[in-house]
Amino acid sequence: GLELDSHSTGMVWCFCVGVAAGKYLAMLWPVPLAAAFFFGLSLISRQVAPRVAPALMGALDADSSAALHTSLVSASFSFMAVVLLLVAAITGGFSDLSAQTEVSSTTHMTLSLWCGFSMWALWDGVRSKSTLRTPAQSGFAVNTLALCAGVMCLSRQLLVAYLCLPLVSEVHSLLMHIRTIAGLAKKPSPLLEQAHWGALAVFRVAAHLAISIKVISDRTLFPHAIFFGIALVSMILVNCINLRLLLDLAIVQPTASKLAQDDYLNASPAEGSATKTLKPKAE
């Protein structure tokens, strides 16, 4: 429920504050900056969107409007993450996955951005009560994992580049958020739909399975068995979350939409009959 999610969010924030207040502050300062950026971006979205698209915002109810703002901020993070991953790959940021990284390195900034976004996403989910709905619950679990593991790796400068690898799924996330925005704007695109499902299969499901296998094969890269255990369990959870997301996108959401449409169509004749019954007769 919301109470459990609020307590979990509070524990994560206390964990971050406790670590940041210690001797690792020199490595963690980009995280609160990234969080402040996404909080500011969310505020700007809520202020600017009604002025840029007044007709669209006026047609949306409160829940749909909140979903639109969340998708806009989330899509911004996904785009930035994909660009940073490309830069890191081109500049050799993934050449040594176990090497310590500088605060100014691309991989360090990428992971810091992820942690900052996770802080905003947890707050946004609890504030809008979206963590009570599927698939938002899956996103809540992923953000909690990312924040805890990310802060730990950033503070100790361990496996930062390795932890950035699962962010390859942001290619799919970007398309998923754009798909959500297009749906809310009632402008569906068959090409976007195909790209979304293709990215889901390649960049999320297949990529995370490959990373899970790589974690097992790279066991010697981890400085301690506990880090290997955390990485392996995290990837298992991520793959389970991917399965839940796949089921939700392929079965739950289409079924719910069809049922809602059927209810509307079935109700229309009755409403029409009632209208005719109430209509006064011409004298």
CSV table of C-alpha atoms in Angstrom, one decimal:
chain,number,residue,atom,x,y,z
A,1,GLY,CA,0.0,0.0,0.0
A,2,LEU,CA,1.0,3.7,0.0
A,3,GLU,CA,2.0,3.5,3.7
A,4,LEU,CA,4.6,0.8,2.9
A,5,ASP,CA,5.9,2.6,-0.1
A,6,SER,CA,6.2,5.8,2.0
A,7,HIS,CA,8.2,4.0,4.6
A,8,SER,CA,10.4,2.4,2.0
A,9,THR,CA,11.1,5.8,0.3
A,10,GLY,CA,11.9,7.3,3.7
A,11,MET,CA,14.4,4.5,4.4
A,12,VAL,CA,16.1,5.0,1.1
A,13,TRP,CA,16.4,8.8,1.6
A,14,CYS,CA,17.8,8.2,5.1
A,15,PHE,CA,20.3,5.7,3.6
A,16,CYS,CA,21.5,8.3,1.0
A,17,VAL,CA,21.7,11.1,3.6
A,18,GLY,CA,23.7,8.9,6.0
A,19,VAL,CA,26.2,7.9,3.4
A,20,ALA,CA,26.5,11.3,1.9
A,21,ALA,CA,27.1,12.9,5.3
A,22,GLY,CA,30.2,10.7,5.7
A,23,LYS,CA,33.6,10.6,4.1
A,24,TYR,CA,32.2,9.8,0.7
A,25,LEU,CA,30.6,13.2,0.0
A,26,ALA,CA,33.3,14.0,-2.5
A,27,MET,CA,32.1,11.2,-4.7
A,28,LEU,CA,28.4,11.6,-4.2
A,29,TRP,CA,27.8,15.3,-4.7
A,30,PRO,CA,26.5,14.8,-8.3
A,31,VAL,CA,23.6,12.7,-7.0
A,32,PRO,CA,21.7,15.5,-5.2
A,33,LEU,CA,22.4,17.8,-8.1
A,34,ALA,CA,20.9,15.3,-10.5
A,35,ALA,CA,17.9,14.9,-8.1
A,36,ALA,CA,17.4,18.7,-8.0
A,37,PHE,CA,17.5,18.9,-11.8
A,38,PHE,CA,14.7,16.4,-12.1
A,39,PHE,CA,12.6,18.1,-9.4
A,40,GLY,CA,13.1,21.3,-11.3
A,41,LEU,CA,12.2,19.7,-14.6
A,42,SER,CA,9.0,18.3,-13.1
A,43,LEU,CA,8.1,21.8,-11.8
A,44,ILE,CA,8.8,23.4,-15.2
A,45,SER,CA,6.7,20.7,-17.0
A,46,ARG,CA,3.7,21.4,-14.8
A,47,GLN,CA,4.0,25.2,-15.4
A,48,VAL,CA,4.8,25.2,-19.1
A,49,ALA,CA,2.6,22.3,-20.5
A,50,PRO,CA,-0.8,24.1,-19.9
A,51,ARG,CA,0.5,27.1,-21.8
A,52,VAL,CA,2.1,25.1,-24.7
A,53,ALA,CA,-0.8,22.7,-25.1
A,54,PRO,CA,-3.9,24.1,-23.4
A,55,ALA,CA,-6.3,22.0,-25.4
A,56,LEU,CA,-4.6,18.8,-24.6
A,57,MET,CA,-4.1,19.6,-20.9
A,58,GLY,CA,-7.7,20.7,-20.6
A,59,ALA,CA,-9.0,17.4,-22.0
A,60,LEU,CA,-7.0,15.3,-19.5
A,61,ASP,CA,-8.2,14.3,-16.1
A,62,ALA,CA,-6.0,14.6,-13.0
A,63,ASP,CA,-4.5,11.1,-13.3
A,64,SER,CA,-3.8,11.4,-17.0
A,65,SER,CA,-2.3,14.9,-16.5
A,66,ALA,CA,0.0,13.5,-13.8
A,67,ALA,CA,0.9,10.5,-16.0
A,68,LEU,CA,1.8,13.0,-18.8
A,69,HIS,CA,4.2,15.0,-16.6
A,70,THR,CA,5.8,11.9,-15.3
A,71,SER,CA,6.3,10.5,-18.8
A,72,LEU,CA,7.9,13.8,-19.9
A,73,VAL,CA,10.4,13.8,-17.1
A,74,SER,CA,11.1,10.1,-17.4
A,75,ALA,CA,11.6,10.4,-21.2
A,76,SER,CA,14.1,13.2,-20.6
A,77,PHE,CA,16.1,10.9,-18.2
A,78,SER,CA,16.0,8.0,-20.7
A,79,PHE,CA,17.2,10.2,-23.5
A,80,MET,CA,20.1,11.6,-21.4
A,81,ALA,CA,21.0,8.1,-20.2
A,82,VAL,CA,21.2,6.7,-23.8
A,83,VAL,CA,23.4,9.6,-24.9
A,84,LEU,CA,25.7,9.2,-21.9
A,85,LEU,CA,26.0,5.5,-22.6
A,86,LEU,CA,26.9,6.1,-26.2
A,87,VAL,CA,29.6,8.7,-25.1
A,88,ALA,CA,31.0,6.2,-22.6
A,89,ALA,CA,31.1,3.4,-25.1
A,90,ILE,CA,32.8,5.6,-27.7
A,91,THR,CA,35.4,7.0,-25.2
A,92,GLY,CA,36.3,3.6,-23.7
A,93,GLY,CA,34.3,4.0,-20.5
A,94,PHE,CA,33.4,0.3,-20.5
A,95,SER,CA,36.9,-1.0,-21.4
A,96,ASP,CA,37.6,-2.0,-17.8
A,97,LEU,CA,34.4,-2.7,-15.9
A,98,SER,CA,36.2,-3.2,-12.6
A,99,ALA,CA,38.4,-0.1,-12.7
A,100,GLN,CA,37.8,2.8,-10.3
A,101,THR,CA,36.4,5.9,-11.9
A,102,GLU,CA,36.8,9.6,-11.4
A,103,VAL,CA,33.9,11.8,-10.4
A,104,SER,CA,34.3,13.6,-13.8
A,105,SER,CA,34.1,10.4,-15.8
A,106,THR,CA,31.1,9.7,-18.0
A,107,THR,CA,30.2,6.5,-16.3
A,108,HIS,CA,30.3,8.2,-12.9
A,109,MET,CA,28.0,10.9,-14.1
A,110,THR,CA,25.7,8.4,-15.7
A,111,LEU,CA,25.2,6.4,-12.5
A,112,SER,CA,24.8,9.7,-10.5
A,113,LEU,CA,22.1,10.8,-13.0
A,114,TRP,CA,20.4,7.4,-12.5
A,115,CYS,CA,20.5,7.8,-8.7
A,116,GLY,CA,19.2,11.4,-8.9
A,117,PHE,CA,16.4,10.4,-11.2
A,118,SER,CA,15.5,7.5,-8.9
A,119,MET,CA,15.2,9.9,-5.9
A,120,TRP,CA,12.7,12.0,-7.9
A,121,ALA,CA,10.8,9.0,-9.3
A,122,LEU,CA,10.3,7.5,-5.8
A,123,TRP,CA,9.0,10.9,-4.6
A,124,ASP,CA,6.8,11.3,-7.6
A,125,GLY,CA,5.3,7.8,-7.3
A,126,VAL,CA,4.4,8.3,-3.6
A,127,ARG,CA,3.1,11.8,-4.2
A,128,SER,CA,0.8,10.8,-7.1
A,129,LYS,CA,0.0,7.4,-5.5
A,130,SER,CA,1.0,5.7,-8.8
A,131,THR,CA,3.0,3.1,-6.8
A,132,LEU,CA,-0.3,1.5,-6.0
A,133,ARG,CA,-0.8,0.7,-9.7
A,134,THR,CA,0.8,-1.6,-12.1
A,135,PRO,CA,3.4,-1.3,-13.8
A,136,ALA,CA,4.4,1.6,-11.5
A,137,GLN,CA,5.1,-0.9,-8.7
A,138,SER,CA,7.8,-2.5,-10.9
A,139,GLY,CA,9.3,0.9,-11.5
A,140,PHE,CA,9.3,1.6,-7.7
A,141,ALA,CA,11.3,-1.6,-7.1
A,142,VAL,CA,13.8,-0.8,-9.9
A,143,ASN,CA,14.4,2.7,-8.6
A,144,THR,CA,14.9,1.5,-5.1
A,145,LEU,CA,17.4,-1.1,-6.2
A,146,ALA,CA,19.2,1.4,-8.4
A,147,LEU,CA,19.4,4.0,-5.7
A,148,CYS,CA,20.7,1.7,-3.0
A,149,ALA,CA,23.2,-0.1,-5.2
A,150,GLY,CA,24.2,3.0,-7.1
A,151,VAL,CA,25.0,5.1,-3.9
A,152,MET,CA,27.0,2.1,-2.6
A,153,CYS,CA,29.1,1.8,-5.7
A,154,LEU,CA,29.6,5.5,-6.2
A,155,SER,CA,30.7,6.1,-2.6
A,156,ARG,CA,33.3,3.3,-2.8
A,157,GLN,CA,34.1,3.8,-6.5
A,158,LEU,CA,33.5,0.1,-7.1
A,159,LEU,CA,32.0,-1.4,-10.3
A,160,VAL,CA,30.5,2.0,-11.4
A,161,ALA,CA,30.9,1.1,-15.1
A,162,TYR,CA,29.4,-2.3,-14.5
A,163,LEU,CA,26.3,-0.9,-12.8
A,164,CYS,CA,25.7,1.4,-15.9
A,165,LEU,CA,25.3,-1.6,-18.2
A,166,PRO,CA,21.6,-2.3,-17.3
A,167,LEU,CA,20.8,1.2,-18.4
A,168,VAL,CA,20.8,0.0,-22.0
A,169,SER,CA,17.1,-0.7,-21.3
A,170,GLU,CA,16.5,3.0,-21.4
A,171,VAL,CA,16.4,2.7,-25.2
A,172,HIS,CA,13.1,0.9,-24.7
A,173,SER,CA,12.0,3.1,-21.8
A,174,LEU,CA,12.4,6.2,-24.0
A,175,LEU,CA,10.1,4.7,-26.7
A,176,MET,CA,7.7,3.5,-24.0
A,177,HIS,CA,7.4,7.0,-22.5
A,178,ILE,CA,6.9,8.5,-26.0
A,179,ARG,CA,4.3,5.9,-26.7
A,180,THR,CA,2.5,6.9,-23.5
A,181,ILE,CA,2.6,10.5,-24.4
A,182,ALA,CA,1.3,9.8,-27.9
A,183,GLY,CA,-1.5,7.7,-26.4
A,184,LEU,CA,-2.5,10.5,-24.0
A,185,ALA,CA,-2.5,12.9,-26.9
A,186,LYS,CA,-4.6,10.5,-28.9
A,187,LYS,CA,-2.0,10.3,-31.7
A,188,PRO,CA,-0.9,6.7,-31.9
A,189,SER,CA,1.8,5.7,-34.4
A,190,PRO,CA,2.1,2.1,-35.9
A,191,LEU,CA,5.8,2.8,-36.5
A,192,LEU,CA,6.3,3.8,-32.9
A,193,GLU,CA,4.4,0.8,-31.7
A,194,GLN,CA,6.6,-1.6,-33.7
A,195,ALA,CA,9.8,0.2,-32.5
A,196,HIS,CA,8.6,-0.1,-28.9
A,197,TRP,CA,8.0,-3.8,-29.0
A,198,GLY,CA,11.3,-4.4,-30.8
A,199,ALA,CA,13.2,-2.3,-28.3
A,200,LEU,CA,11.4,-4.2,-25.4
A,201,ALA,CA,12.6,-7.5,-26.8
A,202,VAL,CA,16.2,-6.5,-27.7
A,203,PHE,CA,17.3,-3.7,-25.3
A,204,ARG,CA,15.4,-4.8,-22.2
A,205,VAL,CA,14.6,-8.6,-22.1
A,206,ALA,CA,17.5,-9.9,-24.2
A,207,ALA,CA,20.0,-7.3,-22.9
A,208,HIS,CA,19.2,-7.9,-19.3
A,209,LEU,CA,19.4,-11.7,-19.7
A,210,ALA,CA,22.9,-11.2,-21.4
A,211,ILE,CA,24.0,-9.0,-18.5
A,212,SER,CA,22.8,-11.6,-16.0
A,213,ILE,CA,24.9,-14.3,-17.7
A,214,LYS,CA,27.9,-11.9,-17.8
A,215,VAL,CA,27.6,-11.3,-14.1
A,216,ILE,CA,28.0,-15.0,-13.5
A,217,SER,CA,30.9,-15.3,-15.9
A,218,ASP,CA,32.6,-12.2,-14.3
A,219,ARG,CA,32.4,-13.4,-10.8
A,220,THR,CA,36.2,-12.9,-10.2
A,221,LEU,CA,35.8,-9.2,-11.1
A,222,PHE,CA,33.8,-8.5,-7.9
A,223,PRO,CA,36.0,-7.6,-4.9
A,224,HIS,CA,34.0,-9.6,-2.4
A,225,ALA,CA,31.4,-12.4,-2.6
A,226,ILE,CA,28.8,-10.1,-1.1
A,227,PHE,CA,29.0,-7.7,-4.1
A,228,PHE,CA,28.6,-10.6,-6.5
A,229,GLY,CA,25.6,-11.8,-4.5
A,230,ILE,CA,24.0,-8.4,-4.6
A,231,ALA,CA,24.6,-8.1,-8.3
A,232,LEU,CA,23.3,-11.5,-9.1
A,233,VAL,CA,20.2,-11.1,-7.0
A,234,SER,CA,19.5,-7.7,-8.4
A,235,MET,CA,19.7,-9.0,-12.0
A,236,ILE,CA,17.4,-11.8,-11.1
A,237,LEU,CA,14.9,-9.3,-9.7
A,238,VAL,CA,15.3,-7.1,-12.8
A,239,ASN,CA,14.5,-10.0,-15.1
A,240,CYS,CA,11.4,-10.9,-13.0
A,241,ILE,CA,10.3,-7.3,-13.2
A,242,ASN,CA,10.9,-7.4,-17.0
A,243,LEU,CA,8.6,-10.4,-17.2
A,244,ARG,CA,5.9,-8.6,-15.2
A,245,LEU,CA,6.2,-5.5,-17.4
A,246,LEU,CA,6.0,-7.7,-20.5
A,247,LEU,CA,2.8,-9.4,-19.2
A,248,ASP,CA,1.4,-6.0,-18.3
A,249,LEU,CA,2.1,-4.4,-21.7
A,250,ALA,CA,1.0,-7.5,-23.7
A,251,ILE,CA,-2.0,-8.7,-21.8
A,252,VAL,CA,-3.2,-6.6,-18.8
A,253,GLN,CA,-3.3,-3.1,-20.5
A,254,PRO,CA,-4.9,-4.3,-23.8
A,255,THR,CA,-7.5,-6.3,-21.9
A,256,ALA,CA,-8.4,-3.4,-19.6
A,257,SER,CA,-8.7,-1.1,-22.6
A,258,LYS,CA,-10.9,-3.5,-24.5
A,259,LEU,CA,-13.2,-4.0,-21.4
A,260,ALA,CA,-13.5,-0.3,-21.0
A,261,GLN,CA,-14.3,0.1,-24.6
A,262,ASP,CA,-16.9,-2.7,-24.5
A,263,ASP,CA,-18.5,-1.1,-21.4
A,264,TYR,CA,-18.7,2.2,-23.2
A,265,LEU,CA,-20.3,0.6,-26.3
A,266,ASN,CA,-22.7,-1.4,-24.3
A,267,ALA,CA,-23.8,1.6,-22.3
A,268,SER,CA,-24.3,3.8,-25.4
A,269,PRO,CA,-27.5,2.3,-26.6
A,270,ALA,CA,-29.1,2.4,-23.2
A,271,GLU,CA,-28.1,6.1,-22.8
A,272,GLY,CA,-29.5,6.8,-26.3
A,273,SER,CA,-32.8,5.1,-25.3
A,274,ALA,CA,-33.0,7.0,-22.1
A,275,THR,CA,-32.5,10.2,-24.1
A,276,LYS,CA,-35.2,9.4,-26.4
A,277,THR,CA,-37.6,8.5,-23.6
A,278,LEU,CA,-36.9,11.8,-21.8
A,279,LYS,CA,-37.3,13.8,-25.0
A,280,PRO,CA,-40.7,15.6,-24.9
A,281,LYS,CA,-43.2,14.9,-27.7
A,282,ALA,CA,-43.9,17.5,-30.2
A,283,GLU,CA,-47.3,19.0,-29.9
